[in-house]
Amino acid sequence: MAKIILSCAITGSIHTPSMSPHLPVTPDQIVDQSIGAAEAGAAILHLHARDPRTGKPSAKPDDFMAFLPRIKTECDAIINLSTGGSAVMPLHERIAGPMAAEPEMCSLNMGTMNFALYPMLGRRTEWLHDWEEPFLRNSDDLVFKNTPRDIDGVLRLMGTERGARFEFECYDLGHLYMLAHFRDRGLATGPLFIQFVMGVLGGVAAEPEHLVHLKTTADRLFGADYLFSTLAAGRQQMPMALISASLGGHVRVGLEDNLYLSKGVLAQSNAAQVQHLRRLLEGLGHILATPAEARAMLGLKGPDKVAF
Ligand code: KMH
Ligand code: ZN
């Protein structure tokens, strides 16, 4: 069995501070939880930034630089920066931090879509910050814009000009065909690292049959020139990770996509989710890739060539 690359997405831009006291938002919290996740076995840290005072998603270079050098000094995990930022930000704002940091890896969202978060409003009436409730409520009219022009721009600015390689975030079948289009144009080059993103309201649901169909379609489009990983938002996070591994794929967990460890039990940290999944995977005979092994598998430029 090939070794498994475990990614951990530390904080993201979906959840808000009122939803869990364990969601890291300050630089110290993001550093501590990133190191913890790396020590627990994460080869890749998928990172977004937040405004440390309000916990609101941010993609400002200063907010990234408040934690990136510290994480790099304290662990050898691959640092993968989001260019998705938050779906409410325009693209130029979303890529400001990644452009300044020139990471080994960054995310790239492969299509425009709805990104409906309002079901998470639930019955909650108390909020720590003013921005949280309207952010969730207005997501019933939110378009996460990733047009071919946007994708082209990120591929050139981050890939061609800065040497980053990509976590191609594919939320639906059509996103695979968009990726094949950019492969055919020579802008997306192998080995492609595809993240199947399941369970976002607006993308494909987290159901095993869908994952099998996404994988067989990717096999047809990309042959041996790709690797896949799977993330499921919400409660399907761990079951879908195990199915992904069983199909020969890689896995992603983290509080960005799921705040829980099991039904009704909040994860105390990102490391807790990594440890949980690691135990399950090792129980099935899988072995996790080290950061060095993951760098070789993904063809990364190396941590000495970043700007932080
Ligand atoms: N949180 C995931 C559903 C990105 O950062 O570019 C999507 C994501 C996108 O991770
Ligand atoms: Zn993300």
PDB file of N, CA and C in Angstrom, residues 123-157:
ATOM      1  N   ARG A 123     -30.189  27.071  16.066  1.00  0.00           N
ATOM      2  CA  ARG A 123     -31.021  27.822  17.012  1.00  0.00           C
ATOM      3  C   ARG A 123     -30.181  28.778  17.851  1.00  0.00           C
ATOM      4  N   ARG A 124     -28.926  28.943  17.472  1.00  0.00           N
ATOM      5  CA  ARG A 124     -28.034  29.809  18.255  1.00  0.00           C
ATOM      6  C   ARG A 124     -28.512  31.257  18.204  1.00  0.00           C
ATOM      7  N   THR A 125     -28.534  31.922  19.359  1.00  0.00           N
ATOM      8  CA  THR A 125     -28.935  33.338  19.407  1.00  0.00           C
ATOM      9  C   THR A 125     -27.838  34.217  20.010  1.00  0.00           C
ATOM     10  N   GLU A 126     -26.838  33.599  20.633  1.00  0.00           N
ATOM     11  CA  GLU A 126     -25.767  34.375  21.256  1.00  0.00           C
ATOM     12  C   GLU A 126     -24.512  34.279  20.401  1.00  0.00           C
ATOM     13  N   TRP A 127     -23.936  35.444  20.119  1.00  0.00           N
ATOM     14  CA  TRP A 127     -22.758  35.476  19.252  1.00  0.00           C
ATOM     15  C   TRP A 127     -21.654  36.274  19.926  1.00  0.00           C
ATOM     16  N   LEU A 128     -20.427  35.800  19.786  1.00  0.00           N
ATOM     17  CA  LEU A 128     -19.291  36.522  20.377  1.00  0.00           C
ATOM     18  C   LEU A 128     -18.989  37.801  19.615  1.00  0.00           C
ATOM     19  N   HIS A 129     -19.219  37.788  18.283  1.00  0.00           N
ATOM     20  CA  HIS A 129     -18.839  38.930  17.435  1.00  0.00           C
ATOM     21  C   HIS A 129     -19.995  39.304  16.513  1.00  0.00           C
ATOM     22  N   ASP A 130     -20.064  40.602  16.205  1.00  0.00           N
ATOM     23  CA  ASP A 130     -21.164  41.124  15.383  1.00  0.00           C
ATOM     24  C   ASP A 130     -21.224  40.528  13.979  1.00  0.00           C
ATOM     25  N   TRP A 131     -20.063  40.160  13.426  1.00  0.00           N
ATOM     26  CA  TRP A 131     -20.029  39.748  12.016  1.00  0.00           C
ATOM     27  C   TRP A 131     -20.590  38.351  11.789  1.00  0.00           C
ATOM     28  N   GLU A 132     -20.667  37.531  12.840  1.00  0.00           N
ATOM     29  CA  GLU A 132     -20.923  36.108  12.632  1.00  0.00           C
ATOM     30  C   GLU A 132     -22.326  35.819  12.092  1.00  0.00           C
ATOM     31  N   GLU A 133     -23.337  36.364  12.756  1.00  0.00           N
ATOM     32  CA  GLU A 133     -24.720  36.027  12.360  1.00  0.00           C
ATOM     33  C   GLU A 133     -25.044  36.504  10.946  1.00  0.00           C
ATOM     34  N   PRO A 134     -24.756  37.782  10.574  1.00  0.00           N
ATOM     35  CA  PRO A 134     -25.039  38.191   9.195  1.00  0.00           C
ATOM     36  C   PRO A 134     -24.220  37.426   8.143  1.00  0.00           C
ATOM     37  N   PHE A 135     -22.998  37.076   8.493  1.00  0.00           N
ATOM     38  CA  PHE A 135     -22.164  36.294   7.565  1.00  0.00           C
ATOM     39  C   PHE A 135     -22.856  34.974   7.213  1.00  0.00           C
ATOM     40  N   LEU A 136     -23.349  34.298   8.228  1.00  0.00           N
ATOM     41  CA  LEU A 136     -24.013  33.005   7.987  1.00  0.00           C
ATOM     42  C   LEU A 136     -25.360  33.218   7.299  1.00  0.00           C
ATOM     43  N   ARG A 137     -26.130  34.178   7.787  1.00  0.00           N
ATOM     44  CA  ARG A 137     -27.484  34.403   7.247  1.00  0.00           C
ATOM     45  C   ARG A 137     -27.433  34.767   5.767  1.00  0.00           C
ATOM     46  N   ASN A 138     -26.496  35.635   5.390  1.00  0.00           N
ATOM     47  CA  ASN A 138     -26.429  36.103   3.996  1.00  0.00           C
ATOM     48  C   ASN A 138     -25.819  35.080   3.032  1.00  0.00           C
ATOM     49  N   SER A 139     -25.388  33.955   3.559  1.00  0.00           N
ATOM     50  CA  SER A 139     -24.819  32.941   2.667  1.00  0.00           C
ATOM     51  C   SER A 139     -25.903  32.257   1.824  1.00  0.00           C
ATOM     52  N   ASP A 140     -27.174  32.629   2.033  1.00  0.00           N
ATOM     53  CA  ASP A 140     -28.217  32.109   1.121  1.00  0.00           C
ATOM     54  C   ASP A 140     -28.195  32.846  -0.222  1.00  0.00           C
ATOM     55  N   ASP A 141     -27.322  33.860  -0.317  1.00  0.00           N
ATOM     56  CA  ASP A 141     -27.200  34.599  -1.581  1.00  0.00           C
ATOM     57  C   ASP A 141     -25.720  34.767  -1.952  1.00  0.00           C
ATOM     58  N   LEU A 142     -24.920  33.796  -1.530  1.00  0.00           N
ATOM     59  CA  LEU A 142     -23.466  33.911  -1.701  1.00  0.00           C
ATOM     60  C   LEU A 142     -23.003  33.095  -2.906  1.00  0.00           C
ATOM     61  N   VAL A 143     -22.262  33.757  -3.783  1.00  0.00           N
ATOM     62  CA  VAL A 143     -21.649  33.060  -4.919  1.00  0.00           C
ATOM     63  C   VAL A 143     -20.142  32.993  -4.664  1.00  0.00           C
ATOM     64  N   PHE A 144     -19.612  31.783  -4.610  1.00  0.00           N
ATOM     65  CA  PHE A 144     -18.164  31.590  -4.469  1.00  0.00           C
ATOM     66  C   PHE A 144     -17.612  31.589  -5.889  1.00  0.00           C
ATOM     67  N   LYS A 145     -17.013  32.728  -6.263  1.00  0.00           N
ATOM     68  CA  LYS A 145     -16.674  32.965  -7.667  1.00  0.00           C
ATOM     69  C   LYS A 145     -15.274  32.428  -8.005  1.00  0.00           C
ATOM     70  N   ASN A 146     -15.258  31.453  -8.889  1.00  0.00           N
ATOM     71  CA  ASN A 146     -13.985  30.886  -9.371  1.00  0.00           C
ATOM     72  C   ASN A 146     -14.148  30.598 -10.861  1.00  0.00           C
ATOM     73  N   THR A 147     -14.140  31.660 -11.659  1.00  0.00           N
ATOM     74  CA  THR A 147     -14.339  31.517 -13.103  1.00  0.00           C
ATOM     75  C   THR A 147     -13.046  31.022 -13.761  1.00  0.00           C
ATOM     76  N   PRO A 148     -13.109  30.605 -15.027  1.00  0.00           N
ATOM     77  CA  PRO A 148     -11.875  30.217 -15.717  1.00  0.00           C
ATOM     78  C   PRO A 148     -10.826  31.334 -15.686  1.00  0.00           C
ATOM     79  N   ARG A 149     -11.257  32.595 -15.770  1.00  0.00           N
ATOM     80  CA  ARG A 149     -10.282  33.698 -15.704  1.00  0.00           C
ATOM     81  C   ARG A 149      -9.607  33.739 -14.331  1.00  0.00           C
ATOM     82  N   ASP A 150     -10.409  33.534 -13.277  1.00  0.00           N
ATOM     83  CA  ASP A 150      -9.841  33.506 -11.920  1.00  0.00           C
ATOM     84  C   ASP A 150      -8.829  32.368 -11.787  1.00  0.00           C
ATOM     85  N   ILE A 151      -9.220  31.188 -12.255  1.00  0.00           N
ATOM     86  CA  ILE A 151      -8.361  29.999 -12.136  1.00  0.00           C
ATOM     87  C   ILE A 151      -7.065  30.216 -12.914  1.00  0.00           C
ATOM     88  N   ASP A 152      -7.203  30.740 -14.117  1.00  0.00           N
ATOM     89  CA  ASP A 152      -6.041  31.061 -14.955  1.00  0.00           C
ATOM     90  C   ASP A 152      -5.095  32.001 -14.200  1.00  0.00           C
ATOM     91  N   GLY A 153      -5.664  33.008 -13.553  1.00  0.00           N
ATOM     92  CA  GLY A 153      -4.856  33.996 -12.830  1.00  0.00           C
ATOM     93  C   GLY A 153      -4.091  33.366 -11.678  1.00  0.00           C
ATOM     94  N   VAL A 154      -4.755  32.521 -10.907  1.00  0.00           N
ATOM     95  CA  VAL A 154      -4.075  31.892  -9.762  1.00  0.00           C
ATOM     96  C   VAL A 154      -2.987  30.937 -10.254  1.00  0.00           C
ATOM     97  N   LEU A 155      -3.276  30.179 -11.314  1.00  0.00           N
ATOM     98  CA  LEU A 155      -2.266  29.256 -11.850  1.00  0.00           C
ATOM     99  C   LEU A 155      -1.009  30.020 -12.272  1.00  0.00           C
ATOM    100  N   ARG A 156      -1.200  31.166 -12.905  1.00  0.00           N
ATOM    101  CA  ARG A 156      -0.030  31.937 -13.368  1.00  0.00           C
ATOM    102  C   ARG A 156       0.692  32.627 -12.205  1.00  0.00           C
ATOM    103  N   LEU A 157      -0.094  33.337 -11.358  1.00  0.00           N
ATOM    104  CA  LEU A 157       0.528  34.130 -10.289  1.00  0.00           C
ATOM    105  C   LEU A 157       1.207  33.249  -9.239  1.00  0.00           C
TER     106      LEU A 157
END
